[in-house]
Coordinates of C-alpha atoms (C1' of nucleotides) in Angstrom, one line a residue:
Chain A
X1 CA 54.7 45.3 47.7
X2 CA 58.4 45.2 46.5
X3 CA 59.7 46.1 43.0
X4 CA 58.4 43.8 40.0
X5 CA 61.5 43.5 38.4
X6 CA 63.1 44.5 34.9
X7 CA 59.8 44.2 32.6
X8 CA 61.0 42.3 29.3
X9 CA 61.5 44.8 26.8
X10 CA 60.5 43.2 23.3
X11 CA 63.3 44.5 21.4
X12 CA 65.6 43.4 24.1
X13 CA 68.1 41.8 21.8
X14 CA 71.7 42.3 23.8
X15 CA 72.5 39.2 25.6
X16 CA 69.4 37.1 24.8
X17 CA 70.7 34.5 23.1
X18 CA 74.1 34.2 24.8
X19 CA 72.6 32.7 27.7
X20 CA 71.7 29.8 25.7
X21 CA 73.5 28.8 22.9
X22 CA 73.6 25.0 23.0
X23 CA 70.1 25.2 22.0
X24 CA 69.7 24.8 18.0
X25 CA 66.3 23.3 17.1
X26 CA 63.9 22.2 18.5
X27 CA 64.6 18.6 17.0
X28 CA 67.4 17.9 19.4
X29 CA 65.4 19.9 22.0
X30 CA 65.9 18.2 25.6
X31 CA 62.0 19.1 26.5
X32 CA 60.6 18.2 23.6
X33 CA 58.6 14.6 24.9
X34 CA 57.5 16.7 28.2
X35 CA 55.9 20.0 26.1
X36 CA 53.5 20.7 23.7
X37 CA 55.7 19.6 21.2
X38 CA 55.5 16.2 21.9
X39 CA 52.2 16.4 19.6
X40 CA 54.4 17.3 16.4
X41 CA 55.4 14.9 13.8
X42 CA 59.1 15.1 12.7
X43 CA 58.2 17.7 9.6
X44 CA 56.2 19.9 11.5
X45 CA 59.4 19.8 14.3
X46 CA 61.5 21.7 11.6
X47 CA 58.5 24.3 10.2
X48 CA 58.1 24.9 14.2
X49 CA 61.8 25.7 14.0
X50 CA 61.3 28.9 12.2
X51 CA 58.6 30.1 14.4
X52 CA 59.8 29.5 17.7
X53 CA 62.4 31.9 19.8
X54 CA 64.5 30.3 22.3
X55 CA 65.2 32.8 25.1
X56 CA 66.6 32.9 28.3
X57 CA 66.4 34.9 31.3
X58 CA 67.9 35.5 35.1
X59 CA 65.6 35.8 38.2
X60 CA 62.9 38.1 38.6
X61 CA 62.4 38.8 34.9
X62 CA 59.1 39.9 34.1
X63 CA 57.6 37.6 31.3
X64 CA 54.5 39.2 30.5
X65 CA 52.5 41.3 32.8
X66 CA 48.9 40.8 33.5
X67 CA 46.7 43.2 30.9
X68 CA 49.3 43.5 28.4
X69 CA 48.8 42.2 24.8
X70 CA 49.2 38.6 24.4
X71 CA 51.9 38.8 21.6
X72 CA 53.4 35.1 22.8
X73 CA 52.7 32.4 24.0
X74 CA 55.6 30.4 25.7
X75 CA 56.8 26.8 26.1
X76 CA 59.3 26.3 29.7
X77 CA 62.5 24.4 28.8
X78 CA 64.1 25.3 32.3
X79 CA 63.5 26.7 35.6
X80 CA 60.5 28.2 37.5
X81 CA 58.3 30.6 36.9
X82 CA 55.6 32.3 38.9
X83 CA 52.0 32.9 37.8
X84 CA 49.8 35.7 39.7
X85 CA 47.5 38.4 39.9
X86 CA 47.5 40.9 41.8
X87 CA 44.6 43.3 43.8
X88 CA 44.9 47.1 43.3
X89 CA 45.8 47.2 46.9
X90 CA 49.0 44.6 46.4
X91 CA 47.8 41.6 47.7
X92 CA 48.6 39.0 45.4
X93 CA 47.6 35.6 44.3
X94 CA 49.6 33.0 42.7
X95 CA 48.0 30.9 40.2
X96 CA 50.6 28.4 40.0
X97 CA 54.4 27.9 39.4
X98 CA 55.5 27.2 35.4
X99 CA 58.2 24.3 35.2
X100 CA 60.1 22.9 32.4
X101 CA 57.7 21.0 30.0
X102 CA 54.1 23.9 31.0
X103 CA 52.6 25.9 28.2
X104 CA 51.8 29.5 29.3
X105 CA 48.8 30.4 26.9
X106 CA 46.9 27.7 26.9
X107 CA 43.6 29.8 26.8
X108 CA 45.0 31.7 23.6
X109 CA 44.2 35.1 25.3
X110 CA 43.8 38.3 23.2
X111 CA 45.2 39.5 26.5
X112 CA 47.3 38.1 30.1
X113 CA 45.1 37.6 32.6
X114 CA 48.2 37.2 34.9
X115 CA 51.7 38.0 35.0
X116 CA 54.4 35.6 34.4
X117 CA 57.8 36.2 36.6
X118 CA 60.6 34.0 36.6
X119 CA 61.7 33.0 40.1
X120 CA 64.9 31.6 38.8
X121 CA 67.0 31.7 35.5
X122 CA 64.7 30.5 33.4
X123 CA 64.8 29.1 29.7
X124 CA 61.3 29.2 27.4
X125 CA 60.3 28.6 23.6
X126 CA 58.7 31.9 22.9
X127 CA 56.2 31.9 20.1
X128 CA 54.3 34.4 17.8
X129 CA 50.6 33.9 19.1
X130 CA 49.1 34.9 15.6
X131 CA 51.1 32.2 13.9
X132 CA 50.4 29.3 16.7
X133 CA 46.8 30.2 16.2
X134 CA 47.6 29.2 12.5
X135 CA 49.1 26.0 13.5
X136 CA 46.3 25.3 15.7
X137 CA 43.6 25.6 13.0
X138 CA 46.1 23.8 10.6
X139 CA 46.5 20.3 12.7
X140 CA 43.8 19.5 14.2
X141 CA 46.6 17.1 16.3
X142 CA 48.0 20.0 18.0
X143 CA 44.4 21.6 18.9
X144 CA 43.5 18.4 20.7
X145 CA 46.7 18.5 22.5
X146 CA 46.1 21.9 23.4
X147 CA 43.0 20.7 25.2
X148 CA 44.2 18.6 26.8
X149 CA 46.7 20.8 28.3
X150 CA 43.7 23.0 29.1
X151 CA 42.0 20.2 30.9
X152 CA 44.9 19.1 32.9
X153 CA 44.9 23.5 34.0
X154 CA 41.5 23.2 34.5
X155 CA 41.7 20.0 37.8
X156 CA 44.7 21.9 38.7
X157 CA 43.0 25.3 39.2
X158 CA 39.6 23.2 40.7
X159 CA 42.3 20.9 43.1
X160 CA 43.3 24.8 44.1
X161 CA 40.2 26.0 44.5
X162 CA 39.2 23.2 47.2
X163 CA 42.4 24.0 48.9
X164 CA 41.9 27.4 49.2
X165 CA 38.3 27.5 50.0
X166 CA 38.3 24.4 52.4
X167 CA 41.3 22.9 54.0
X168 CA 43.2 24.6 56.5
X169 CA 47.3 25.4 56.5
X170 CA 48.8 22.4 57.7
X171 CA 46.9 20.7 54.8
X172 CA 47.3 23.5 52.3
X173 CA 51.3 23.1 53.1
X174 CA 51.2 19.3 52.7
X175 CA 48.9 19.4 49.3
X176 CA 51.4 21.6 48.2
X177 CA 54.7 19.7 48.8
X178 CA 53.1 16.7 47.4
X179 CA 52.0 18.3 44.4
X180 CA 54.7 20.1 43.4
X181 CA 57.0 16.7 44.0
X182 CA 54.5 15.1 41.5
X183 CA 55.5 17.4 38.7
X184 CA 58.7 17.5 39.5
X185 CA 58.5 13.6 39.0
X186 CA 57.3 13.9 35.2
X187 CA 60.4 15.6 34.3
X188 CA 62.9 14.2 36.5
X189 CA 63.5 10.6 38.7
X190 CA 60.7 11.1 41.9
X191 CA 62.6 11.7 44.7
X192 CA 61.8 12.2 48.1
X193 CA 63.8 15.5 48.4
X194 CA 61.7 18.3 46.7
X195 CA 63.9 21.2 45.6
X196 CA 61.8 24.4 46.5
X197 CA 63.4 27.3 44.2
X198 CA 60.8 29.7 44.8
X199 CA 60.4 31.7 48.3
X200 CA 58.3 31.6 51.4
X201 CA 56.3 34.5 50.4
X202 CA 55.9 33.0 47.1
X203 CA 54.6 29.8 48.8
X204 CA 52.5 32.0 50.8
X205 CA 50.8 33.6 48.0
X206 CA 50.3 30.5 46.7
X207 CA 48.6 28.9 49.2
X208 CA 46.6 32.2 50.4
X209 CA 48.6 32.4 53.7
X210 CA 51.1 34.7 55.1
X211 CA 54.5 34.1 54.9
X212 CA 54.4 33.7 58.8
X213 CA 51.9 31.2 58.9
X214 CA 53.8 28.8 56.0
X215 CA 57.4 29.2 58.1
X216 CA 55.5 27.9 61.6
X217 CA 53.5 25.2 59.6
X218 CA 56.9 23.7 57.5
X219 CA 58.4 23.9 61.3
X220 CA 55.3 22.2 62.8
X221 CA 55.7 19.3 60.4
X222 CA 59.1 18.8 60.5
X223 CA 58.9 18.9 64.8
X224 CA 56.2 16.3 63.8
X225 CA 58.9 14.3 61.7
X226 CA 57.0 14.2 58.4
X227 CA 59.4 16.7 56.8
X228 CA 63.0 17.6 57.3
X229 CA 64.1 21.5 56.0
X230 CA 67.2 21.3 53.6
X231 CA 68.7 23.9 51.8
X232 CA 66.6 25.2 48.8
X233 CA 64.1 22.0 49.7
X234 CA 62.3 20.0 52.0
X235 CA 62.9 16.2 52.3
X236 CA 59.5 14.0 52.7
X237 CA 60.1 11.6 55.7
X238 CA 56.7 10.2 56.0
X239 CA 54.5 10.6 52.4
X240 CA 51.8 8.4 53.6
X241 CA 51.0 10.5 56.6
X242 CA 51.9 13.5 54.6
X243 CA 49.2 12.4 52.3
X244 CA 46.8 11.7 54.6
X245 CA 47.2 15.3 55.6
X246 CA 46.8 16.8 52.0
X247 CA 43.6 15.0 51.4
X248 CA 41.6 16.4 54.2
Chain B
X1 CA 26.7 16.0 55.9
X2 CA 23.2 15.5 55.0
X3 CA 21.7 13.2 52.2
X4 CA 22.6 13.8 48.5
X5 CA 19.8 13.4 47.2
X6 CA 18.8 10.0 45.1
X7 CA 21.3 9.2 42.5
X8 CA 20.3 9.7 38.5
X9 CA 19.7 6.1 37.2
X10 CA 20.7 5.8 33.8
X11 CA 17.8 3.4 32.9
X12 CA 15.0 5.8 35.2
X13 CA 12.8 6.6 32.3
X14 CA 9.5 6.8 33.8
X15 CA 8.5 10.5 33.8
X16 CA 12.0 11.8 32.4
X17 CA 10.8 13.1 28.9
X18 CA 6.8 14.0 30.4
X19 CA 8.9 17.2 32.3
X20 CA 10.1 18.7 29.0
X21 CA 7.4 18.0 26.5
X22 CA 8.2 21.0 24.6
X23 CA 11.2 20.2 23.4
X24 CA 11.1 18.7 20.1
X25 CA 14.7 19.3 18.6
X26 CA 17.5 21.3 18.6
X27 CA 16.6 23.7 15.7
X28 CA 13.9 24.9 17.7
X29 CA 16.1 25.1 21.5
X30 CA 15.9 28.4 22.5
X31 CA 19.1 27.9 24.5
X32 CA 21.1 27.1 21.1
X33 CA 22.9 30.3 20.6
X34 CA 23.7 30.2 24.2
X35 CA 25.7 26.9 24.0
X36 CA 28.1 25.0 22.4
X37 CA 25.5 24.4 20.1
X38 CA 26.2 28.0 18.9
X39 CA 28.9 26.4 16.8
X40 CA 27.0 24.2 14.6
X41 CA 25.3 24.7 11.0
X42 CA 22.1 23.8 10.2
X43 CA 23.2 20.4 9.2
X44 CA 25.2 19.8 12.1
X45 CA 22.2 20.1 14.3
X46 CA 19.8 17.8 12.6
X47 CA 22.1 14.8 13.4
X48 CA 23.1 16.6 16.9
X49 CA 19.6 15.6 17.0
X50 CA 20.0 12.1 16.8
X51 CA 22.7 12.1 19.8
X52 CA 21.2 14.4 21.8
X53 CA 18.6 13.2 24.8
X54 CA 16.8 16.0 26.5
X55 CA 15.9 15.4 30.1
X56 CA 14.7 17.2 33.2
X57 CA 15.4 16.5 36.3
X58 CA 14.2 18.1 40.1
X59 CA 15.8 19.7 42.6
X60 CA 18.4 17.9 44.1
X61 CA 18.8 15.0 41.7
X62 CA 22.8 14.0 41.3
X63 CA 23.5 14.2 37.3
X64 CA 26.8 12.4 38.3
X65 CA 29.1 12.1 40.9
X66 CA 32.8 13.1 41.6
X67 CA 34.8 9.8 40.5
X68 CA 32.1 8.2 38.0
X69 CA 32.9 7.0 34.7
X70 CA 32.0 10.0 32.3
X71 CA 29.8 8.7 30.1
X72 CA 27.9 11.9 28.8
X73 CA 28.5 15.4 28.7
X74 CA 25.8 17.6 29.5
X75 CA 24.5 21.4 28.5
X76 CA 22.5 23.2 30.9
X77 CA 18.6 24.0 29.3
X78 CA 16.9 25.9 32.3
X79 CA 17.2 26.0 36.0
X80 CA 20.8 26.1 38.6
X81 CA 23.6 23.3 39.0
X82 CA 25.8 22.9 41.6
X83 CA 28.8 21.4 40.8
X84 CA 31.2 20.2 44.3
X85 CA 34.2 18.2 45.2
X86 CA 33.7 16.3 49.2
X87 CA 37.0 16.2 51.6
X88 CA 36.8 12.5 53.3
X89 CA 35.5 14.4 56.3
X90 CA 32.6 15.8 54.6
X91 CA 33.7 19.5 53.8
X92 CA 32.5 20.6 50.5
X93 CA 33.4 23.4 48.3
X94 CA 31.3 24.5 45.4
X95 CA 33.3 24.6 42.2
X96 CA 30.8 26.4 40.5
X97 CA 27.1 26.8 39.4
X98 CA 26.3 25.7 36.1
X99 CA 23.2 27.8 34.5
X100 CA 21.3 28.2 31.1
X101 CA 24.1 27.4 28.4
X102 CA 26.6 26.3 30.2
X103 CA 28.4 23.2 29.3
X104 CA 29.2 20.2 31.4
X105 CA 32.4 18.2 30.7
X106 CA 34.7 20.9 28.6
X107 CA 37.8 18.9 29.7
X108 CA 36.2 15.8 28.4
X109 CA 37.5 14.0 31.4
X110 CA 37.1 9.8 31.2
X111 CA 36.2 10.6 34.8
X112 CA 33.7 13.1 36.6
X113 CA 36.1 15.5 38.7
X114 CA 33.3 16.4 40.6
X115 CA 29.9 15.7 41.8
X116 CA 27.1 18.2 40.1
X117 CA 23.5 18.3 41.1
X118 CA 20.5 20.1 41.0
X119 CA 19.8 22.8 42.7
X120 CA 16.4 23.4 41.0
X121 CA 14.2 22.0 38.5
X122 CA 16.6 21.8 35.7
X123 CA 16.5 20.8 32.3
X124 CA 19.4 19.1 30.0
X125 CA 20.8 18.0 27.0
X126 CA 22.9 14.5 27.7
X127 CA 25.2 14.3 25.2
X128 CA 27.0 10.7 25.1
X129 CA 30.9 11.3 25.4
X130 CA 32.4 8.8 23.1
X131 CA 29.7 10.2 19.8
X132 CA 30.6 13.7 21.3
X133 CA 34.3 12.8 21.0
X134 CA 34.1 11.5 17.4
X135 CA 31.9 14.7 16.6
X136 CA 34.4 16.8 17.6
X137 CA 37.5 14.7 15.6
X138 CA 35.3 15.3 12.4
X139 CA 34.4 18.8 13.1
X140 CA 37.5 21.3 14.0
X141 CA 34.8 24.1 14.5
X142 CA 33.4 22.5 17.1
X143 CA 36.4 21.6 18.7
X144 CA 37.4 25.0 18.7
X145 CA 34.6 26.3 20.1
X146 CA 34.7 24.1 23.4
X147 CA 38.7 25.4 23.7
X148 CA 37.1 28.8 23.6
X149 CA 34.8 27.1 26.8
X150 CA 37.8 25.6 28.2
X151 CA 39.7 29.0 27.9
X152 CA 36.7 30.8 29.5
X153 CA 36.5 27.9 32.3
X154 CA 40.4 28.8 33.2
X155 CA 39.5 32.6 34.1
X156 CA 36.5 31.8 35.7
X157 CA 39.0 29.1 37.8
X158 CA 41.3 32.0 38.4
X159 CA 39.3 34.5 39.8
X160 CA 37.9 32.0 42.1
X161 CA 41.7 31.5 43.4
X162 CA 42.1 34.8 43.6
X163 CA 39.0 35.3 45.7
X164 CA 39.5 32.4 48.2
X165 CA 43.0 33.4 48.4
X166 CA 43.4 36.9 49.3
X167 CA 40.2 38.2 49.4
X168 CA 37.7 38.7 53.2
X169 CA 34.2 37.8 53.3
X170 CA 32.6 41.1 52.5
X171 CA 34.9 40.8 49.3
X172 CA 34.2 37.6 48.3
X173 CA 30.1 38.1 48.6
X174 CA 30.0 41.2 46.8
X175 CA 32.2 39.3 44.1
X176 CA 29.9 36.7 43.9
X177 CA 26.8 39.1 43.5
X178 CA 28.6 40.8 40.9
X179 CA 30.2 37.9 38.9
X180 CA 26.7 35.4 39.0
X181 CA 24.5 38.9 38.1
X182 CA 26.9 38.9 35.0
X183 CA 26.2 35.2 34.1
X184 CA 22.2 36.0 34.6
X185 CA 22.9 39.0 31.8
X186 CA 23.9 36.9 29.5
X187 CA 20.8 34.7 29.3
X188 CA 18.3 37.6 30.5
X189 CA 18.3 41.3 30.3
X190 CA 20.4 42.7 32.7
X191 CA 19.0 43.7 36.0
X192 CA 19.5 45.0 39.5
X193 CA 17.6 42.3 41.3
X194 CA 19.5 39.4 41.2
X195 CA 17.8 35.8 41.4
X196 CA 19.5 33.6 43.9
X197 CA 18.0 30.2 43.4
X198 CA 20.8 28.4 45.3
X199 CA 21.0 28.2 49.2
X200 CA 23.1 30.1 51.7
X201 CA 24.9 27.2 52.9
X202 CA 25.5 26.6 49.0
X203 CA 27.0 30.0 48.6
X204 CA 28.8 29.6 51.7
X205 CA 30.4 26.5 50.3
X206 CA 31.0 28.2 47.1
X207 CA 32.5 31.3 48.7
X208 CA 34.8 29.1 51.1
X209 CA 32.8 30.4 54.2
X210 CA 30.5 29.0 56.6
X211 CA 26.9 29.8 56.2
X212 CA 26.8 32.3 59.5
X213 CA 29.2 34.5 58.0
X214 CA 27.4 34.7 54.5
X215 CA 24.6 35.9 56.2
X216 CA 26.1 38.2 58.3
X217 CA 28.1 40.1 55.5
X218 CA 24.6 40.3 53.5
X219 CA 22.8 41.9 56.5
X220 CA 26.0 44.2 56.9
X221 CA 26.0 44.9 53.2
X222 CA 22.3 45.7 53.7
X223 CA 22.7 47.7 56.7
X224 CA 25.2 49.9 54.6
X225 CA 22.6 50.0 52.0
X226 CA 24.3 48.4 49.3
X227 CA 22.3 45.8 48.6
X228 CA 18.1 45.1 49.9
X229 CA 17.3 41.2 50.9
X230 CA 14.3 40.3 48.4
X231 CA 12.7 37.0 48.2
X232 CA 15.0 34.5 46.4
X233 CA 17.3 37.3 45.3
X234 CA 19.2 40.5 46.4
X235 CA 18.4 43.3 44.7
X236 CA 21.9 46.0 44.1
X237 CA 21.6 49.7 45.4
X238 CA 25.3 50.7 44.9
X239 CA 26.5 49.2 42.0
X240 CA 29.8 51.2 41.6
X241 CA 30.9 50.4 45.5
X242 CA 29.6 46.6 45.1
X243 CA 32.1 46.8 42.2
X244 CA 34.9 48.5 43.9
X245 CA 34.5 46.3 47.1
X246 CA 34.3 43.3 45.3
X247 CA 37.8 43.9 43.0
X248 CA 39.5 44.5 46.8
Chain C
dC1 C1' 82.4 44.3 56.0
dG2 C1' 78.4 46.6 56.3
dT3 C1' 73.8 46.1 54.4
dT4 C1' 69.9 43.9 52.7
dT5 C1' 67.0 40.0 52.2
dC6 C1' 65.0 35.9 54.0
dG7 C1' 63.3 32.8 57.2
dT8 C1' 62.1 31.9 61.9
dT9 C1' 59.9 32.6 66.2
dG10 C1' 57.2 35.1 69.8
dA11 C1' 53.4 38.2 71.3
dT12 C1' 49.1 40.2 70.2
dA13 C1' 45.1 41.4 67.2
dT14 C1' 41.6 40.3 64.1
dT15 C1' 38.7 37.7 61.2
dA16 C1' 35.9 34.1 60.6
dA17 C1' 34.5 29.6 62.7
dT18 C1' 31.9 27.4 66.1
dC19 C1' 28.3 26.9 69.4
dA20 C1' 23.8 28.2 70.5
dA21 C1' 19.2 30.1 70.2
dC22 C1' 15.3 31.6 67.8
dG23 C1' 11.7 32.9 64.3
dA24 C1' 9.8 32.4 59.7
dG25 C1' 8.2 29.6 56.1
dC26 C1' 6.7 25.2 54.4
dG27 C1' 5.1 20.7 53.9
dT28 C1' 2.8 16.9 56.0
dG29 C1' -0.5 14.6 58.4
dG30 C1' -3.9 14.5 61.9
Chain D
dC1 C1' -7.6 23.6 58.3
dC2 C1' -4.6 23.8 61.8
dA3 C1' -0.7 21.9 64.4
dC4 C1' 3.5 19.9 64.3
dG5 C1' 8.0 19.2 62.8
dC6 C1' 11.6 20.5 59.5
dT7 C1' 14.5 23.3 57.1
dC8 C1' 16.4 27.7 56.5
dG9 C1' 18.2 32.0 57.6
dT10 C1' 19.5 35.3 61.1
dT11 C1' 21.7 36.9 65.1
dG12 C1' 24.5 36.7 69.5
dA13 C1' 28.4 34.9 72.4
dT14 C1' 32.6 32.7 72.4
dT15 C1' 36.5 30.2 70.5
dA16 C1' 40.0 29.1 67.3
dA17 C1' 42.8 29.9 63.4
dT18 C1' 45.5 32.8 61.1
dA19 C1' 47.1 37.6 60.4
dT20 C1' 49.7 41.2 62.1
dC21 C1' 53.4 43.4 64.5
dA22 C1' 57.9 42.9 66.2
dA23 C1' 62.5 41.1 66.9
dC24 C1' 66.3 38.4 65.6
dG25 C1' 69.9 35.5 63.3
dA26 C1' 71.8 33.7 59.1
dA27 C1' 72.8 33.8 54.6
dA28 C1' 73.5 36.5 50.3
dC29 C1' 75.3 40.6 48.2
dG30 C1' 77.5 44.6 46.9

DNA sequence: CGTTTCGTTGATATTAATCAACGAGCGTGG
DNA sequence: CCACGCTCGTTGATTAATATCAACGAAACG
């Protein structure tokens, strides 16, 4: 297994908040409707203000690492990030990719239970656990919300689970394309060319297959004419078939 | 795929109570400080009373199906659950096994996300979803006690990924050996000899393996005198290398 | 411009699935 | 009460799917 990456140093101050300056508030934030936030009332938008830490990082920055302290919990205003575990021997797992609009700590962990890596430069809310946990038993509004965003992870990890445990790669590949276009719809216009910014291997982890296995099987389909390879995507020629596929 | 089993009628009332006689109320459930009922005052539970409607069922009776309307949630009394999602083509995977305590419908889905049925004689608290709803608006206790459910429900999810996903056979059985003897020590006093109520083929399914390899890797886990083959169970020899196989 | 990373493809190995047979236990009905 | 037929679990033989090993070209990077 390769280097992790620069691990996020808490006091890392130089440089933070140069990479995003047009962010002021959350008030005129751009993510606001697609994130937790969409569960706060205009007041509570400018108390949230003075808790939240806009941040922004490049590539293979190491969030939070699996087992460490769960100081923050994080709200994605841009780009990708990567959600795994790993076994003492290196194999790992990815949970799931983060995209603009995901909570990370939904659970409200004393502790990771996976590490967060961003596959590309990435822009989050960060937020002082102890005082969300406030706000949570403050407004009873945000709570619910909360849960519901812990519902939504929970089909998401049991639609994985079925994948993993019962359908084989061409169908793992083809759940996953359509899947991952179907978030990408909720924060952008659906489109049949899904922009892939994370790697094969990081497909491959995702999808419990090798990085071999997920190059022949994106080839296979688009030799089949369901998909066409683009640069940093895949283009969806035939979604009902490719459905079809996905479902078993 | 063989029969499921006859379908729970909502209006079958002949015989329902006559298999739990005993219970009277929920002050007196001796499975109360296992559940969610563990979050409610003495109050609380004489009107859970009211909405509460004990029932047992036998072994293979369908409590609901994958795709029904959601009308009740459920907590798990006495006896093994097994709760699945079907592939058109008949594949199923075991999402999990619900036991003594645990809680059916934490997301508090409009919709069953699965199918869950009994693998034993079980006995259950049916809850009706829209008075558990408006219990939970009122009380923000109670609402954050199922989170905490929800929260647990995400790890449990995760592992499972994990498992299926990068993990072999001999792995994943001594995992699940492991993981289900820890759910058993939380509703009995720990022991080595581990009760295994469900079927091969429902472990298989659970696992993401076919019911020939599950046995195999138990008599090979055997023959390496790890484990001993008891009636209904598995008793553990080798708890520290059951442990260290089954982390990878 | 070399060097590294990434994705692809081919050849081979390995794991688990499939196909098949059999014995034990269990319930049912003669 | 025993015999029959089922279901269940086990084991063996073979196949199929995916992993592993290996080579290569293209793009990205310093």
């Amino acid at each position: 297994m390769k280097s992790m990456g620069p691990i996020l140093q808490d006091n890392a101050k130089p440089g933070e908040r140069d990479h995003a300056p047009h962010i002021a508030n959350c008030s005129t934030c751009t993510t606001r409707h697609l994130s937790i936030c969409a569960a706060l009332g205009h007041e509570e938008l400018l108390t949230f203000d003075h808790v939240v830490q806009h941040r922004s990082f490049p590539a293979k920055t190491v969030l939070f690492e699996q087992g460490a302290k769960a100081d923050f919990v994080f709200s994605v205003s841009e780009g990708t990030i990567r959600l795994f575990r790993l076994l003492p021997d290196g194999r790992r797992q990815i949970i799931g990719f983060a995209i603009k609009g995901d909570f990370l700590g939904v659970a409200m962990d004393e502790v990771h239970e996976y590490t967060a890596e961003a596959v590309d430069y990435i822009r989050v809310c960060r937020i002082p656990r102890a005082g969300f946990a406030v706000m949570l038993d403050e407004k009873p509004h945000l709570m619910k919300k909360l849960h519901q965003l812990a519902g939504r992870e929970i089909h998401n990890s049991q639609d994985q689970i079925v994948l993993l445990g019962r359908k084989n790669a061409e169908e793992r590949v083809a759940a996953f394309l359509l899947s991952f276009r179907e978030r990408l719809a909720r924060i952008a216009t659906k489109s049949v060319t899904i922009p892939l910014p994370m790697s094969r291997q990081d497909i491959a982890d995702y999808l419990g297959l090798t990085i071999e296995t997920v190059s022949r099987t994106i080839s296979k389909l688009a030799r089949e004419k369901l998909i066409v390879v683009v640069p940093d995507g895949i283009r969806i020629l035939d979604v009902d078939h490719l459905m079809a596929l996905a479902d078993g």
